[in-house]
Amino acid sequence: MSDDPGNSPQAAAAGSAADRIRVVLVGTQHPGNIGAAARAMKTMGLRRLALVAPRHFPHAEAAAMAASAGDVLEGASVHADLAGAVADCRLVLGSTARDRRIALPQLAPREAAARVVDAAGGAEVALVFGRERTGLDNRELQLCHCAVHIPSDPECSSLNLGAAVQVLAYELRLALLEAGEVEGVGREQGDAIASHAELEGFFGQLHDTLDQIDFHKGRNPEAAMRKLRRIFLRTDLRAGEVRLLRGVLADAQRMARLAGR
Ligand code: SAH
């Protein structure tokens, strides 16, 4: 545990965008919620936890609720106040159960996650959660650039702290996967969204192949290409998928050559 997030072992090891995203829990009353938050984070690939004046920490209930996320708890930094926990952050978002009653720009979870992942490309970012009973006070909210509200039922708008961390950590995971910052199950390492040049290379080869296999038969080749481009541009092709498609085209071109076209 350390009081300086900039010098903590976690920060020293930080390399990826996920490692520059810090979850800050302010004034947590129930140690079980700290453990639940740590587990929620770890399941979504987040590791950096900062605690501001927790009522009980460390605590056996926190460890029990963390289950396999004990390392996140052990690496947590502890601070006297919120300003100390976010001093080195360039973007600070405060999550709040109250909708529209605060004088801060308010983001939906998905927008907030996109903003956080974008900023975490080059800077430290904090997502702050308040006390179980009273949330974040006005002074703490003033330290935040924006508020995030999970659009819960206004009749019962307050999620359990661990559940709120889980929802926002899940949105962060989706945004990190979308940005190619982390690897998801079934996606090959480095299989990023295809670049403009890779797609244009594929479209050029598709154009030539359609000629060679006499697909057009007198119809307008450009109209067909426009439709085909639309289909492929709709699908977020990965670089590896473009290589596979080009392999298929290369075989079709080889067959066309063999057939003397
Ligand atoms: N009665 C408190 C509820 C606190 S719940 C209040 O009115 O603020 C504990 C923390 O969980 C909150 O401070 C907030 O950080 C998070 N939280 C709970 N429900 C949320 C929601 N619907 N949207 C965003 N954060 C929420």
mmCIF file of C-alpha atoms in Angstrom, residues 19-211:
data_model
loop_
_atom_site.group_PDB
_atom_site.id
_atom_site.type_symbol
_atom_site.label_atom_id
_atom_site.label_comp_id
_atom_site.label_asym_id
_atom_site.label_seq_id
_atom_site.Cartn_x
_atom_site.Cartn_y
_atom_site.Cartn_z
ATOM 1 C CA ASP A 19 -3.141 -0.002 -16.426
ATOM 2 C CA ARG A 20 -3.661 3.740 -16.566
ATOM 3 C CA ILE A 21 -7.294 3.415 -15.458
ATOM 4 C CA ARG A 22 -7.725 3.704 -11.704
ATOM 5 C CA VAL A 23 -10.859 2.849 -9.748
ATOM 6 C CA VAL A 24 -11.158 5.073 -6.677
ATOM 7 C CA LEU A 25 -13.511 4.120 -3.839
ATOM 8 C CA VAL A 26 -14.247 6.997 -1.473
ATOM 9 C CA GLY A 27 -15.121 6.397 2.185
ATOM 10 C CA THR A 28 -16.292 2.820 1.707
ATOM 11 C CA GLN A 29 -18.136 1.680 4.821
ATOM 12 C CA HIS A 30 -18.469 -2.074 4.219
ATOM 13 C CA PRO A 31 -15.164 -3.867 3.613
ATOM 14 C CA GLY A 32 -17.048 -6.567 1.667
ATOM 15 C CA ASN A 33 -17.828 -3.934 -0.962
ATOM 16 C CA ILE A 34 -14.128 -3.181 -1.399
ATOM 17 C CA GLY A 35 -13.553 -6.887 -2.072
ATOM 18 C CA ALA A 36 -16.512 -7.065 -4.457
ATOM 19 C CA ALA A 37 -15.202 -4.020 -6.327
ATOM 20 C CA ALA A 38 -11.742 -5.606 -6.625
ATOM 21 C CA ARG A 39 -13.276 -8.763 -8.078
ATOM 22 C CA ALA A 40 -15.464 -6.756 -10.459
ATOM 23 C CA MET A 41 -12.349 -4.960 -11.664
ATOM 24 C CA LYS A 42 -10.185 -8.036 -12.078
ATOM 25 C CA THR A 43 -12.799 -9.914 -14.089
ATOM 26 C CA MET A 44 -12.793 -6.984 -16.519
ATOM 27 C CA GLY A 45 -9.006 -6.699 -16.746
ATOM 28 C CA LEU A 46 -8.567 -3.689 -14.445
ATOM 29 C CA ARG A 47 -6.044 -3.816 -11.606
ATOM 30 C CA ARG A 48 -5.494 -0.364 -10.160
ATOM 31 C CA LEU A 49 -7.516 0.284 -7.043
ATOM 32 C CA ALA A 50 -7.203 3.381 -4.845
ATOM 33 C CA LEU A 51 -9.038 3.712 -1.524
ATOM 34 C CA VAL A 52 -9.826 7.035 0.101
ATOM 35 C CA ALA A 53 -10.296 6.840 3.879
ATOM 36 C CA PRO A 54 -11.872 3.357 3.919
ATOM 37 C CA ARG A 55 -13.600 2.627 7.240
ATOM 38 C CA HIS A 56 -11.958 -0.820 7.551
ATOM 39 C CA PHE A 57 -9.007 -1.908 5.436
ATOM 40 C CA PRO A 58 -7.445 -4.408 5.206
ATOM 41 C CA HIS A 59 -10.254 -6.654 6.425
ATOM 42 C CA ALA A 60 -11.128 -10.344 6.214
ATOM 43 C CA GLU A 61 -14.492 -9.576 4.577
ATOM 44 C CA ALA A 62 -12.779 -7.631 1.816
ATOM 45 C CA ALA A 63 -10.453 -10.562 1.172
ATOM 46 C CA ALA A 64 -13.364 -13.037 1.208
ATOM 47 C CA MET A 65 -15.417 -11.040 -1.288
ATOM 48 C CA ALA A 66 -12.405 -10.420 -3.537
ATOM 49 C CA ALA A 67 -11.917 -14.195 -4.008
ATOM 50 C CA SER A 68 -9.215 -14.526 -6.686
ATOM 51 C CA ALA A 69 -8.739 -10.745 -6.868
ATOM 52 C CA GLY A 70 -6.701 -10.648 -3.644
ATOM 53 C CA ASP A 71 -3.758 -9.224 -5.593
ATOM 54 C CA VAL A 72 -5.847 -6.172 -6.555
ATOM 55 C CA LEU A 73 -6.556 -5.562 -2.858
ATOM 56 C CA GLU A 74 -2.927 -6.053 -1.892
ATOM 57 C CA GLY A 75 -1.814 -3.572 -4.531
ATOM 58 C CA ALA A 76 -4.394 -0.944 -3.531
ATOM 59 C CA SER A 77 -3.139 2.483 -2.534
ATOM 60 C CA VAL A 78 -4.754 4.236 0.453
ATOM 61 C CA HIS A 79 -5.243 8.012 0.620
ATOM 62 C CA ALA A 80 -6.513 10.518 3.153
ATOM 63 C CA ASP A 81 -8.651 12.390 0.637
ATOM 64 C CA LEU A 82 -9.841 12.263 -2.971
ATOM 65 C CA ALA A 83 -7.495 15.029 -4.120
ATOM 66 C CA GLY A 84 -4.535 12.884 -3.051
ATOM 67 C CA ALA A 85 -5.882 9.822 -4.889
ATOM 68 C CA VAL A 86 -6.306 11.618 -8.233
ATOM 69 C CA ALA A 87 -3.460 14.174 -8.090
ATOM 70 C CA ASP A 88 -1.695 12.772 -11.181
ATOM 71 C CA CYS A 89 -4.878 12.107 -13.219
ATOM 72 C CA ARG A 90 -5.761 14.106 -16.327
ATOM 73 C CA LEU A 91 -9.344 12.887 -16.443
ATOM 74 C CA VAL A 92 -11.501 12.220 -13.368
ATOM 75 C CA LEU A 93 -15.051 10.906 -13.686
ATOM 76 C CA GLY A 94 -17.355 10.645 -10.680
ATOM 77 C CA SER A 95 -20.069 8.024 -10.727
ATOM 78 C CA THR A 96 -23.295 9.027 -9.087
ATOM 79 C CA ALA A 97 -26.609 7.386 -8.364
ATOM 80 C CA ARG A 98 -28.333 10.740 -8.565
ATOM 81 C CA ASP A 99 -29.512 11.768 -11.992
ATOM 82 C CA ARG A 100 -29.528 15.408 -13.136
ATOM 83 C CA ARG A 101 -29.183 17.001 -9.692
ATOM 84 C CA ILE A 102 -25.541 17.884 -10.068
ATOM 85 C CA ALA A 103 -23.807 20.775 -11.761
ATOM 86 C CA LEU A 104 -21.491 18.650 -13.897
ATOM 87 C CA PRO A 105 -21.706 17.446 -17.487
ATOM 88 C CA GLN A 106 -23.258 13.995 -17.250
ATOM 89 C CA LEU A 107 -22.213 11.024 -19.371
ATOM 90 C CA ALA A 108 -23.922 7.717 -20.015
ATOM 91 C CA PRO A 109 -21.735 4.696 -19.130
ATOM 92 C CA ARG A 110 -20.875 3.942 -22.766
ATOM 93 C CA GLU A 111 -19.813 7.505 -23.563
ATOM 94 C CA ALA A 112 -17.874 7.652 -20.307
ATOM 95 C CA ALA A 113 -16.029 4.418 -21.112
ATOM 96 C CA ALA A 114 -15.100 5.672 -24.586
ATOM 97 C CA ARG A 115 -13.806 8.925 -23.057
ATOM 98 C CA VAL A 116 -11.813 7.079 -20.377
ATOM 99 C CA VAL A 117 -10.212 4.604 -22.806
ATOM 100 C CA ASP A 118 -9.325 7.406 -25.202
ATOM 101 C CA ALA A 119 -7.665 9.466 -22.441
ATOM 102 C CA ALA A 120 -5.942 6.389 -20.957
ATOM 103 C CA GLY A 121 -4.010 6.057 -24.207
ATOM 104 C CA GLY A 122 -1.604 8.660 -22.862
ATOM 105 C CA ALA A 123 -2.564 9.718 -19.348
ATOM 106 C CA GLU A 124 -3.681 8.538 -15.932
ATOM 107 C CA VAL A 125 -7.471 8.424 -15.573
ATOM 108 C CA ALA A 126 -9.702 7.896 -12.520
ATOM 109 C CA LEU A 127 -13.222 6.581 -12.135
ATOM 110 C CA VAL A 128 -14.489 7.546 -8.682
ATOM 111 C CA PHE A 129 -17.211 5.848 -6.602
ATOM 112 C CA GLY A 130 -18.862 7.268 -3.489
ATOM 113 C CA ARG A 131 -19.951 6.046 -0.067
ATOM 114 C CA GLU A 132 -22.692 3.438 0.238
ATOM 115 C CA ARG A 133 -25.005 5.720 2.164
ATOM 116 C CA THR A 134 -24.300 9.216 0.898
ATOM 117 C CA GLY A 135 -22.343 8.880 -2.327
ATOM 118 C CA LEU A 136 -19.808 11.594 -3.223
ATOM 119 C CA ASP A 137 -20.180 14.963 -1.505
ATOM 120 C CA ASN A 138 -20.297 18.221 -3.486
ATOM 121 C CA ARG A 139 -16.663 19.049 -2.769
ATOM 122 C CA GLU A 140 -15.615 15.677 -4.169
ATOM 123 C CA LEU A 141 -17.847 16.034 -7.223
ATOM 124 C CA GLN A 142 -16.184 19.372 -7.923
ATOM 125 C CA LEU A 143 -12.887 17.554 -8.388
ATOM 126 C CA CYS A 144 -14.455 15.567 -11.247
ATOM 127 C CA HIS A 145 -14.508 16.642 -14.901
ATOM 128 C CA CYS A 146 -17.780 14.799 -15.578
ATOM 129 C CA ALA A 147 -20.322 12.630 -13.813
ATOM 130 C CA VAL A 148 -21.364 9.147 -14.953
ATOM 131 C CA HIS A 149 -24.829 7.861 -14.208
ATOM 132 C CA ILE A 150 -25.969 4.281 -14.831
ATOM 133 C CA PRO A 151 -29.513 4.770 -16.140
ATOM 134 C CA SER A 152 -31.240 2.862 -13.343
ATOM 135 C CA ASP A 153 -34.938 3.037 -12.490
ATOM 136 C CA PRO A 154 -35.481 6.472 -10.867
ATOM 137 C CA GLU A 155 -37.698 4.742 -8.271
ATOM 138 C CA CYS A 156 -34.664 2.771 -7.083
ATOM 139 C CA SER A 157 -31.641 4.425 -8.656
ATOM 140 C CA SER A 158 -28.842 3.387 -6.321
ATOM 141 C CA LEU A 159 -26.893 0.222 -7.175
ATOM 142 C CA ASN A 160 -24.802 -1.630 -4.633
ATOM 143 C CA LEU A 161 -21.267 -0.223 -4.820
ATOM 144 C CA GLY A 162 -19.746 -3.473 -6.122
ATOM 145 C CA ALA A 163 -22.513 -3.754 -8.734
ATOM 146 C CA ALA A 164 -21.911 -0.171 -9.906
ATOM 147 C CA VAL A 165 -18.183 -0.903 -10.270
ATOM 148 C CA GLN A 166 -19.051 -4.065 -12.239
ATOM 149 C CA VAL A 167 -21.334 -2.252 -14.689
ATOM 150 C CA LEU A 168 -18.824 0.499 -15.416
ATOM 151 C CA ALA A 169 -15.864 -1.920 -15.508
ATOM 152 C CA TYR A 170 -17.792 -3.976 -18.089
ATOM 153 C CA GLU A 171 -18.331 -0.894 -20.253
ATOM 154 C CA LEU A 172 -14.622 -0.122 -19.948
ATOM 155 C CA ARG A 173 -13.797 -3.654 -21.037
ATOM 156 C CA LEU A 174 -16.024 -3.340 -24.109
ATOM 157 C CA ALA A 175 -14.372 -0.020 -24.958
ATOM 158 C CA LEU A 176 -10.872 -1.480 -24.441
ATOM 159 C CA LEU A 177 -11.716 -4.466 -26.659
ATOM 160 C CA GLU A 178 -13.183 -2.149 -29.294
ATOM 161 C CA ALA A 179 -10.042 -0.016 -29.236
ATOM 162 C CA GLY A 180 -7.879 -3.141 -29.622
ATOM 163 C CA GLU A 181 -6.221 -2.321 -26.273
ATOM 164 C CA VAL A 182 -6.842 -5.781 -24.813
ATOM 165 C CA GLU A 183 -7.237 -9.217 -26.316
ATOM 166 C CA GLY A 184 -10.622 -10.884 -26.051
ATOM 167 C CA VAL A 185 -11.309 -14.614 -26.118
ATOM 168 C CA GLY A 186 -11.032 -15.958 -29.633
ATOM 169 C CA ARG A 187 -9.320 -12.929 -31.088
ATOM 170 C CA GLU A 188 -5.803 -13.491 -32.267
ATOM 171 C CA GLN A 189 -2.992 -11.414 -30.869
ATOM 172 C CA GLY A 190 -2.468 -8.254 -32.880
ATOM 173 C CA ASP A 191 -5.542 -8.796 -35.012
ATOM 174 C CA ALA A 192 -6.492 -5.154 -35.195
ATOM 175 C CA ILE A 193 -9.202 -3.613 -37.344
ATOM 176 C CA ALA A 194 -7.954 -3.536 -40.958
ATOM 177 C CA SER A 195 -6.398 -0.262 -42.068
ATOM 178 C CA HIS A 196 -7.614 1.843 -44.971
ATOM 179 C CA ALA A 197 -4.661 0.658 -47.095
ATOM 180 C CA GLU A 198 -5.343 -3.026 -46.293
ATOM 181 C CA LEU A 199 -9.004 -2.637 -47.251
ATOM 182 C CA GLU A 200 -8.173 -0.792 -50.480
ATOM 183 C CA GLY A 201 -5.660 -3.501 -51.395
ATOM 184 C CA PHE A 202 -8.421 -6.063 -50.932
ATOM 185 C CA PHE A 203 -10.965 -4.031 -52.947
ATOM 186 C CA GLY A 204 -8.444 -3.627 -55.795
ATOM 187 C CA GLN A 205 -7.858 -7.386 -55.888
ATOM 188 C CA LEU A 206 -11.612 -8.056 -55.703
ATOM 189 C CA HIS A 207 -12.155 -5.728 -58.662
ATOM 190 C CA ASP A 208 -9.498 -7.549 -60.737
ATOM 191 C CA THR A 209 -10.787 -10.977 -59.730
ATOM 192 C CA LEU A 210 -14.372 -10.164 -60.738
ATOM 193 C CA ASP A 211 -13.038 -9.198 -64.182
#
